[in-house]
PDB file of C-alpha atoms in Angstrom:
ATOM      1  CA  MET B   1     118.171  94.461  76.299  1.00 72.00           C
ATOM      2  CA  SER B   2     118.308  93.132  79.848  1.00 81.00           C
ATOM      3  CA  ALA B   3     119.858  96.379  81.091  1.00 85.00           C
ATOM      4  CA  VAL B   4     116.908  98.307  79.687  1.00 89.00           C
ATOM      5  CA  LEU B   5     114.406  95.958  81.330  1.00 88.00           C
ATOM      6  CA  TRP B   6     116.294  96.294  84.599  1.00 88.00           C
ATOM      7  CA  LEU B   7     116.102 100.097  84.373  1.00 91.00           C
ATOM      8  CA  ILE B   8     112.376  99.894  83.714  1.00 90.00           C
ATOM      9  CA  SER B   9     111.830  97.560  86.676  1.00 91.00           C
ATOM     10  CA  VAL B  10     113.752  99.708  89.199  1.00 93.00           C
ATOM     11  CA  PRO B  11     110.986 102.323  89.736  1.00 95.00           C
ATOM     12  CA  PHE B  12     108.439  99.530  90.150  1.00 95.00           C
ATOM     13  CA  ARG B  13     110.608  97.881  92.790  1.00 95.00           C
ATOM     14  CA  ALA B  14     111.137 101.192  94.605  1.00 97.00           C
ATOM     15  CA  LEU B  15     107.396 101.892  94.602  1.00 97.00           C
ATOM     16  CA  GLY B  16     106.669  98.354  95.775  1.00 97.00           C
ATOM     17  CA  TYR B  17     109.080  98.695  98.690  1.00 98.00           C
ATOM     18  CA  LEU B  18     107.525 102.058  99.578  1.00 98.00           C
ATOM     19  CA  PHE B  19     104.149 100.329  99.713  1.00 97.00           C
ATOM     20  CA  VAL B  20     105.634  97.673 102.033  1.00 98.00           C
ATOM     21  CA  ILE B  21     106.981 100.432 104.279  1.00 98.00           C
ATOM     22  CA  GLY B  22     103.566 102.122 104.160  1.00 96.00           C
ATOM     23  CA  ALA B  23     101.938  98.854 105.200  1.00 97.00           C
ATOM     24  CA  ALA B  24     104.323  98.518 108.135  1.00 97.00           C
ATOM     25  CA  VAL B  25     103.834 102.128 109.255  1.00 97.00           C
ATOM     26  CA  THR B  26     100.035 102.002 109.056  1.00 97.00           C
ATOM     27  CA  GLY B  27      99.982  98.562 110.687  1.00 97.00           C
ATOM     28  CA  PHE B  28     102.068  99.773 113.615  1.00 97.00           C
ATOM     29  CA  TRP B  29      99.932 102.921 113.837  1.00 97.00           C
ATOM     30  CA  ASP B  30      96.772 100.818 114.089  1.00 97.00           C
ATOM     31  CA  LEU B  31      98.495  98.623 116.678  1.00 97.00           C
ATOM     32  CA  TRP B  32      99.466 101.720 118.681  1.00 97.00           C
ATOM     33  CA  LEU B  33      95.897 103.076 118.536  1.00 96.00           C
ATOM     34  CA  SER B  34      94.505  99.660 119.486  1.00 97.00           C
ATOM     35  CA  VAL B  35      96.720  99.409 122.564  1.00 97.00           C
ATOM     36  CA  ARG B  36      96.102 103.039 123.523  1.00 96.00           C
ATOM     37  CA  ASP B  37      92.304 102.809 123.204  1.00 96.00           C
ATOM     38  CA  ASP B  38      92.144  99.210 124.486  1.00 96.00           C
ATOM     39  CA  LYS B  39      90.023  98.152 121.501  1.00 97.00           C
ATOM     40  CA  MET B  40      90.682  96.996 117.948  1.00 96.00           C
ATOM     41  CA  VAL B  41      91.364  99.915 115.599  1.00 96.00           C
ATOM     42  CA  LEU B  42      91.662  99.406 111.840  1.00 96.00           C
ATOM     43  CA  THR B  43      92.093 102.621 109.884  1.00 96.00           C
ATOM     44  CA  SER B  44      90.821 102.391 106.321  1.00 96.00           C
ATOM     45  CA  LEU B  45      92.900 103.483 103.344  1.00 96.00           C
ATOM     46  CA  GLY B  46      90.366 106.213 102.604  1.00 96.00           C
ATOM     47  CA  GLU B  47      90.705 107.650 106.123  1.00 96.00           C
ATOM     48  CA  THR B  48      94.489 107.544 105.876  1.00 95.00           C
ATOM     49  CA  TRP B  49      94.520 109.178 102.446  1.00 95.00           C
ATOM     50  CA  PHE B  50      92.049 111.849 103.618  1.00 96.00           C
ATOM     51  CA  ALA B  51      94.200 112.598 106.679  1.00 95.00           C
ATOM     52  CA  VAL B  52      97.361 112.917 104.584  1.00 94.00           C
ATOM     53  CA  SER B  53      95.931 114.840 101.622  1.00 95.00           C
ATOM     54  CA  ALA B  54      92.209 115.410 101.274  1.00 94.00           C
ATOM     55  CA  ASP B  55      92.664 117.518  98.141  1.00 97.00           C
ATOM     56  CA  SER B  56      94.423 114.744  96.227  1.00 96.00           C
ATOM     57  CA  LEU B  57      91.699 112.265  97.225  1.00 95.00           C
ATOM     58  CA  ASN B  58      89.031 114.589  95.851  1.00 95.00           C
ATOM     59  CA  LEU B  59      91.115 115.191  92.722  1.00 96.00           C
ATOM     60  CA  ALA B  60      91.537 111.442  92.184  1.00 95.00           C
ATOM     61  CA  GLN B  61      87.792 110.919  92.548  1.00 94.00           C
ATOM     62  CA  ALA B  62      86.988 113.651  90.028  1.00 95.00           C
ATOM     63  CA  ALA B  63      89.636 112.443  87.572  1.00 95.00           C
ATOM     64  CA  ILE B  64      88.457 108.825  87.680  1.00 94.00           C
ATOM     65  CA  GLN B  65      84.760 109.679  87.477  1.00 93.00           C
ATOM     66  CA  ARG B  66      85.198 112.126  84.604  1.00 95.00           C
ATOM     67  CA  GLY B  67      88.169 110.640  82.811  1.00 94.00           C
ATOM     68  CA  VAL B  68      87.565 106.905  83.099  1.00 93.00           C
ATOM     69  CA  HIS B  69      83.970 106.108  84.094  1.00 92.00           C
ATOM     70  CA  PRO B  70      81.817 106.861  87.154  1.00 91.00           C
ATOM     71  CA  ALA B  71      81.154 103.145  87.661  1.00 92.00           C
ATOM     72  CA  VAL B  72      84.855 102.535  88.251  1.00 92.00           C
ATOM     73  CA  TRP B  73      84.944 104.853  91.271  1.00 91.00           C
ATOM     74  CA  ASP B  74      81.854 103.753  93.143  1.00 89.00           C
ATOM     75  CA  PRO B  75      81.991  99.971  93.325  1.00 89.00           C
ATOM     76  CA  VAL B  76      85.706  99.352  92.683  1.00 91.00           C
ATOM     77  CA  ILE B  77      87.772 102.173  94.161  1.00 94.00           C
ATOM     78  CA  VAL B  78      85.417 102.822  97.081  1.00 95.00           C
ATOM     79  CA  TYR B  79      85.610  99.150  98.066  1.00 95.00           C
ATOM     80  CA  PHE B  80      89.412  99.320  97.965  1.00 95.00           C
ATOM     81  CA  LEU B  81      89.422 102.553 100.017  1.00 96.00           C
ATOM     82  CA  LYS B  82      87.365 100.819 102.728  1.00 97.00           C
ATOM     83  CA  LEU B  83      90.029  98.139 103.260  1.00 97.00           C
ATOM     84  CA  PRO B  84      92.355  98.495 106.253  1.00 97.00           C
ATOM     85  CA  SER B  85      95.371 100.574 105.270  1.00 97.00           C
ATOM     86  CA  PHE B  86      97.975  97.895 105.899  1.00 96.00           C
ATOM     87  CA  THR B  87      96.015  95.361 103.837  1.00 97.00           C
ATOM     88  CA  ALA B  88      95.541  97.773 100.936  1.00 97.00           C
ATOM     89  CA  PHE B  89      99.231  98.721 100.970  1.00 97.00           C
ATOM     90  CA  LEU B  90     100.251  95.042 100.987  1.00 98.00           C
ATOM     91  CA  ILE B  91      97.978  94.327  98.013  1.00 97.00           C
ATOM     92  CA  LEU B  92      99.441  97.280  96.110  1.00 97.00           C
ATOM     93  CA  ALA B  93     102.973  96.188  97.011  1.00 98.00           C
ATOM     94  CA  ALA B  94     102.336  92.647  95.797  1.00 98.00           C
ATOM     95  CA  ILE B  95     100.931  93.864  92.474  1.00 97.00           C
ATOM     96  CA  VAL B  96     103.706  96.379  91.813  1.00 97.00           C
ATOM     97  CA  LEU B  97     106.500  93.980  92.850  1.00 96.00           C
ATOM     98  CA  LEU B  98     104.974  91.256  90.675  1.00 96.00           C
ATOM     99  CA  ILE B  99     105.049  93.634  87.698  1.00 95.00           C
ATOM    100  CA  ALA B 100     108.699  94.430  88.464  1.00 94.00           C
ATOM    101  CA  GLN B 101     109.528  90.725  88.679  1.00 93.00           C
ATOM    102  CA  LEU B 102     107.781  90.008  85.384  1.00 92.00           C
ATOM    103  CA  LEU B 103     109.695  92.831  83.687  1.00 90.00           C
ATOM    104  CA  TYR B 104     113.114  91.701  84.820  1.00 88.00           C
ATOM    105  CA  ARG B 105     114.171  88.425  86.387  1.00 83.00           C
ATOM    106  CA  PRO B 106     117.869  88.252  87.253  1.00 75.00           C
ATOM    107  CA  ARG B 107     119.431  85.020  86.150  1.00 70.00           C
TER     108      ARG B 107
END
């Protein structure tokens, strides 16, 4: 049973570590832009997602508004997309790694 739980937790751990790497990359990118422009630059998660893949952002919006509920997109997801990228990635990493830890705790 513990081997099965470990196998289930592995993708969560991998995704959590990818979010940590994403937080580091976007944090260093904001630091680079801040030093270059000589002012504080904090890129939001929405701006980063739009720069990487605008089509998937629009698809996610349509899927959530039509498939879940329109009220979930506007106050909840939009607020999260306005957070600085590194902060949003760290929050996602903490949630996903917590789920992985709850699934399987090595003894």
